[in-house]
Tab-separated table of C-alpha atoms in Angstrom:
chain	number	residue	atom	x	y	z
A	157	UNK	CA	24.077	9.517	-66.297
A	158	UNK	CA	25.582	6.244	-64.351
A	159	UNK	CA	24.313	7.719	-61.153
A	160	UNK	CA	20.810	8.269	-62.320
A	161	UNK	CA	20.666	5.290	-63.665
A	162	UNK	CA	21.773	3.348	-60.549
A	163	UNK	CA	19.073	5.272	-58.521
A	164	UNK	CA	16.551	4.278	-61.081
A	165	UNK	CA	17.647	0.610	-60.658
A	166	UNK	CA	17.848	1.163	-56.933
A	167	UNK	CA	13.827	2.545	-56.986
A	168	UNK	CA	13.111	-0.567	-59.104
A	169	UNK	CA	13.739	-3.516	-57.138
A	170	UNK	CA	11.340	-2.561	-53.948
A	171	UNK	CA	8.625	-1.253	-56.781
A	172	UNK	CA	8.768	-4.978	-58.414
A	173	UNK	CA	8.390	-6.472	-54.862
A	174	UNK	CA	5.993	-4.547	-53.930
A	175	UNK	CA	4.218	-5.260	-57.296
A	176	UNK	CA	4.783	-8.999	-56.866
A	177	UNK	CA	3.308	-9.248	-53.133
A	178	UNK	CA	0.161	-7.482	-54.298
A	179	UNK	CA	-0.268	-10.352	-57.518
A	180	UNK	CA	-0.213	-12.785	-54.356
A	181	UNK	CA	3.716	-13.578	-55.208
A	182	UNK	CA	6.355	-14.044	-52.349
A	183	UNK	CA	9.244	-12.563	-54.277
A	184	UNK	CA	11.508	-14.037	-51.789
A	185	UNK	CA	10.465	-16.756	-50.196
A	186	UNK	CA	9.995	-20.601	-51.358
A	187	UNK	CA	7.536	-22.048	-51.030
A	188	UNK	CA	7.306	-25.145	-48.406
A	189	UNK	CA	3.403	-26.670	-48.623
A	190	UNK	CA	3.538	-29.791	-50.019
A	191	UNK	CA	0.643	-31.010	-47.672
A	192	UNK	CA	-0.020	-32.343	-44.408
A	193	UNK	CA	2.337	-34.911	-43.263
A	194	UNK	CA	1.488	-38.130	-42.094
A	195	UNK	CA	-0.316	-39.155	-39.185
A	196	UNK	CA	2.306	-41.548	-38.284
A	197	UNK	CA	4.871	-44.131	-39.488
A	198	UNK	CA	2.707	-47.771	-40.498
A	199	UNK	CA	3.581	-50.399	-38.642
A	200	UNK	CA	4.475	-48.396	-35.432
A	201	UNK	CA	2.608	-49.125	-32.480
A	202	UNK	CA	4.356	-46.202	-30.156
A	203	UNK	CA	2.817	-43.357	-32.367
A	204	UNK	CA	-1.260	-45.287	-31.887
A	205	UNK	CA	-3.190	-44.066	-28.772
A	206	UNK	CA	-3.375	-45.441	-25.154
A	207	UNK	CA	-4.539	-49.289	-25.577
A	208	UNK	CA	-8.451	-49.815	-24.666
A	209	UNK	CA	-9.183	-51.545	-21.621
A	210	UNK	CA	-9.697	-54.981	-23.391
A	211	UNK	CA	-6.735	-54.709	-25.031
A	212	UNK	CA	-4.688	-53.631	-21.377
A	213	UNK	CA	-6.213	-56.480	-19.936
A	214	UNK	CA	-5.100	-58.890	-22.678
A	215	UNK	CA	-1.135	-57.381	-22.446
A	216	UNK	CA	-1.077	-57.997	-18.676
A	217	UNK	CA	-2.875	-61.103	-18.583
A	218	UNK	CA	-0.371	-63.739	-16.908
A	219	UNK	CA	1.624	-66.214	-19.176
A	220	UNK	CA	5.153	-66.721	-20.569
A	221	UNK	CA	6.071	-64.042	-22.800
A	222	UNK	CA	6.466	-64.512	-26.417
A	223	UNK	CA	6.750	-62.996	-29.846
A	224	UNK	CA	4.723	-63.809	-33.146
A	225	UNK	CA	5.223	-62.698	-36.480
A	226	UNK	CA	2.253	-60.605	-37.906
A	227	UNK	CA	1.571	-58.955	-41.664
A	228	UNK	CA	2.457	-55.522	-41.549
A	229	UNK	CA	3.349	-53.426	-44.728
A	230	UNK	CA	3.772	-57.017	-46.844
A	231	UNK	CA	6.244	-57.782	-44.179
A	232	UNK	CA	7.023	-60.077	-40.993
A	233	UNK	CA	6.939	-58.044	-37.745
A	234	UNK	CA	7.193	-59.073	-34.099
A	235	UNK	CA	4.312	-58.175	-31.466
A	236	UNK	CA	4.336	-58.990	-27.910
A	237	UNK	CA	2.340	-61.452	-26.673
A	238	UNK	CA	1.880	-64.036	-23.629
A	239	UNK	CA	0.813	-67.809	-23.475
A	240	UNK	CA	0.043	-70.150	-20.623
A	241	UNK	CA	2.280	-72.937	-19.405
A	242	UNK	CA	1.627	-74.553	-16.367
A	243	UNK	CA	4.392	-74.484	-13.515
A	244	UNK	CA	5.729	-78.220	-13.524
A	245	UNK	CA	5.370	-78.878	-17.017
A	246	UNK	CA	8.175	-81.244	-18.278
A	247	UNK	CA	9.683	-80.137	-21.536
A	248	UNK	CA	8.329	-82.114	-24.450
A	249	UNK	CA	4.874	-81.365	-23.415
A	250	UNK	CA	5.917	-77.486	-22.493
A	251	UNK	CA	7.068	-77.111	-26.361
A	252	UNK	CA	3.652	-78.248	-27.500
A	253	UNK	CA	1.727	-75.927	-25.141
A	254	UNK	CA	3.875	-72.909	-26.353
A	255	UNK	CA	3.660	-73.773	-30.134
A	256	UNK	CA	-0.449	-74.097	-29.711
A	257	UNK	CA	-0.497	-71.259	-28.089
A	258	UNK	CA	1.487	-69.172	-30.441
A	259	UNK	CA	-0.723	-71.006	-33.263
A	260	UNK	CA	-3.820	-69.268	-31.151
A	261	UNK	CA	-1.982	-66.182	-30.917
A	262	UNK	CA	-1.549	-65.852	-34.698
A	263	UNK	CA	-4.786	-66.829	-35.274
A	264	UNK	CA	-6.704	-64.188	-33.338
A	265	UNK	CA	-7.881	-60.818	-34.832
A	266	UNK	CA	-4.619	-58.389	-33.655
A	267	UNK	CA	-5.928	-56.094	-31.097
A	268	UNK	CA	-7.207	-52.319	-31.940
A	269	UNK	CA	-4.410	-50.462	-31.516
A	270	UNK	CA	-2.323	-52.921	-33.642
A	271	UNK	CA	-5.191	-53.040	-36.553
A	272	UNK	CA	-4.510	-49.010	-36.480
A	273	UNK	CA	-1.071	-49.756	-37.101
A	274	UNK	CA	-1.807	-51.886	-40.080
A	275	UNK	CA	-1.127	-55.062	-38.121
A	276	UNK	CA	-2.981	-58.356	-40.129
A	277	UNK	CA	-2.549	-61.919	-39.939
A	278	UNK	CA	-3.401	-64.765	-42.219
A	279	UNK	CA	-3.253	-67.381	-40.101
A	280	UNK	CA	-6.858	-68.754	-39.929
A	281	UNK	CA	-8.346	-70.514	-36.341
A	282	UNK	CA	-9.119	-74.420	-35.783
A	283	UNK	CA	-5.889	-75.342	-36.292
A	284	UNK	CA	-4.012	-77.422	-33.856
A	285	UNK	CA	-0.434	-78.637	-32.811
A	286	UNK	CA	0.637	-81.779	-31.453
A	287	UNK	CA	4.401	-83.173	-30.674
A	288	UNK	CA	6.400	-85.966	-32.787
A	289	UNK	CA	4.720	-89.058	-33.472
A	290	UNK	CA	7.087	-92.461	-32.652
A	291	UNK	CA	9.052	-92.421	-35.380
A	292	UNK	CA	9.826	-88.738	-35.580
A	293	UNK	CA	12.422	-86.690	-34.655
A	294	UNK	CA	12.021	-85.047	-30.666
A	295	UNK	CA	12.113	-81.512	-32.051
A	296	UNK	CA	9.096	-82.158	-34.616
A	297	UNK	CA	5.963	-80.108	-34.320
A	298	UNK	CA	3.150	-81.715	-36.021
A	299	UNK	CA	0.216	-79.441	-37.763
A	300	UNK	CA	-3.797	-80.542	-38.545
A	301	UNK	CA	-3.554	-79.138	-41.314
A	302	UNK	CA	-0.638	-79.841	-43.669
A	303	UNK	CA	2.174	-77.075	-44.387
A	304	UNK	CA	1.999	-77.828	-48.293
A	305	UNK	CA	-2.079	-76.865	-47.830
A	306	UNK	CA	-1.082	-73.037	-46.021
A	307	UNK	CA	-0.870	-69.974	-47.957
A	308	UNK	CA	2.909	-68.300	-48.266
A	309	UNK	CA	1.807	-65.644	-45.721
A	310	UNK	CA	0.585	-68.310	-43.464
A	311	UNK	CA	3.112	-70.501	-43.855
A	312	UNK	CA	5.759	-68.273	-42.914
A	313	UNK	CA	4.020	-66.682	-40.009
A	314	UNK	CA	4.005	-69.774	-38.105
A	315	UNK	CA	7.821	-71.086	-39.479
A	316	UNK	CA	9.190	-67.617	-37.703
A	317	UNK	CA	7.216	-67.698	-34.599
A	318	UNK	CA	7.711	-71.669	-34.126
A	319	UNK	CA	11.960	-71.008	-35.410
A	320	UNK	CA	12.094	-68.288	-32.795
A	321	UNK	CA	10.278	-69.376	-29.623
A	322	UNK	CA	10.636	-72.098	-27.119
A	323	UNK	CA	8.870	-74.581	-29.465
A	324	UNK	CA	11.777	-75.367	-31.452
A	325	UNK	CA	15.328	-75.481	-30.770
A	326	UNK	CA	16.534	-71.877	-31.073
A	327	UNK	CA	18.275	-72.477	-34.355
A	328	UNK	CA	16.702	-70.461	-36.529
A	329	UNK	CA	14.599	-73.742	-38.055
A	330	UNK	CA	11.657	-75.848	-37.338
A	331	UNK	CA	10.891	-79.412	-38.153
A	332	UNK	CA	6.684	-79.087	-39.030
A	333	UNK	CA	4.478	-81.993	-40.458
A	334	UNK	CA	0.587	-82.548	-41.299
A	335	UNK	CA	-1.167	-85.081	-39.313
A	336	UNK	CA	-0.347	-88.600	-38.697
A	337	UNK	CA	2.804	-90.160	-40.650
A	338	UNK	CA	2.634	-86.838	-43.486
A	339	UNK	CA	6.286	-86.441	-44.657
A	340	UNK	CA	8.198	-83.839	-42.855
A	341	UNK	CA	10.180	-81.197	-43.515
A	342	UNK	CA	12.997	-78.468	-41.689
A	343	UNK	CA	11.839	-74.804	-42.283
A	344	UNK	CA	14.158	-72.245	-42.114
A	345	UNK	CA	13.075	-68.330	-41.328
A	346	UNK	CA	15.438	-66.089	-43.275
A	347	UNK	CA	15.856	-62.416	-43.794
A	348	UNK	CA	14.168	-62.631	-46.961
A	349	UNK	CA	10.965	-64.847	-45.625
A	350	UNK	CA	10.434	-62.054	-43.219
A	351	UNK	CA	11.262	-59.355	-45.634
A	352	UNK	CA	9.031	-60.940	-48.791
A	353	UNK	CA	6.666	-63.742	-46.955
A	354	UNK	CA	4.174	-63.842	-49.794
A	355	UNK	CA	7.098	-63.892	-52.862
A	356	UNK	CA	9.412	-65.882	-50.502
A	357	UNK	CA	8.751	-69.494	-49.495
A	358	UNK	CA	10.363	-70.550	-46.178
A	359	UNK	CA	13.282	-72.693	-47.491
A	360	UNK	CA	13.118	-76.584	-45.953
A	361	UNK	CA	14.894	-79.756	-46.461
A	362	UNK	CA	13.566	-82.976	-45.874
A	363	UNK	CA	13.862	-84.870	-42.390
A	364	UNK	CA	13.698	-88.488	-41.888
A	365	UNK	CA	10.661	-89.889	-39.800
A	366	UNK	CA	7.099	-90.290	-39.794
């Protein structure tokens, strides 16, 4: 009796399967669907398509490289750009050329290929830059419109591109101020500005001057 019931188990088990497969069931396999994947990772450029020919001619136009901090995924990230300085230019006016034209650079709409990568930026155009007035410290950067009237996102946009260009010092900070004799403060760019720039106020300290 044990051996004809060990054939009848051993009929079984390819009768179920075969039962199974023709209900539309994979008896043994699992099942891996769950979708189609992602185009690509947000926020990464190398995974967009070949840059349009206005956007080729921007990268190699001719300038001193620099980075700016755009909006990406409610964070800070770097992008590549370029500004003009002209050869001969002595240093205090060379840190106001690059800091206006990284305030241009933030300003303008990010190119295609970076606006399919969910590249933004909230820093609006008009706005201008101009060096320390004669009371103010050398290093000061003075803004049209005043830092207290940004938004957050704005705000520290411009604090990490100015902290980590050749407008500032190389310290991590910059010294900003409205127009004229406004009051003027040290910003500093930390982790957690670039992480959080919209929950996250650039921390500063107040500077004598103006």
């Amino acid at each position: 009796m044990r051996n004809v019931r060990g054939v009848r188990g051993w009929l079984a088990a390819p009768l179920l399967a075969v039962l199974l497969t023709g209900c539309g069931i994979r008896a043994t396999e699992v099942p891996t669907d769950f979708g189609p994947a992602p185009s690509r990772v947000p926020c990464s450029l190398s995974d967009v398509a070949e840059p349009s020919a206005s956007d080729a001619a921007a990268q190699s136009a001719g300038g001193v490289p620099v980075q700016v901090f755009l909006l990406c995924a409610s964070q800070l990230v770097t992008v590549d750009r370029a500004v003009r300085v002209p050869d001969g230019t002595a240093e205090a006016e060379r840190r106001v050329l690059v800091a206006q034209g990284l305030l241009d650079e933030l300003a303008e709409t990010p190119s295609a290929s970076e606006t399919e990568a969910g590249y933004t930026t909230d820093v609006r155009g008009g706005m201008s830059v101009t060096g320390p007035g004669p009371r103010d410290p050398e290093d000061t950067l003075r803004l049209s419109t005043s830092p207290d009237d940004l938004a957050s996102y704005a705000l520290a946009q411009i604090v990490c591109t100015f902290s980590d260009s050749a407008a500032a010092e190389g310290d991590g900070s910059v010294v900003l101020g409205g127009p004229d004799t406004a009051p003027l403060r040290r910003y500093e760019c930390t982790p957690e500005v670039r992480s959080r720039p919209g929950a996250q106020v650039p921390p500063s300290s107040g500077v004598n001057g103006g």
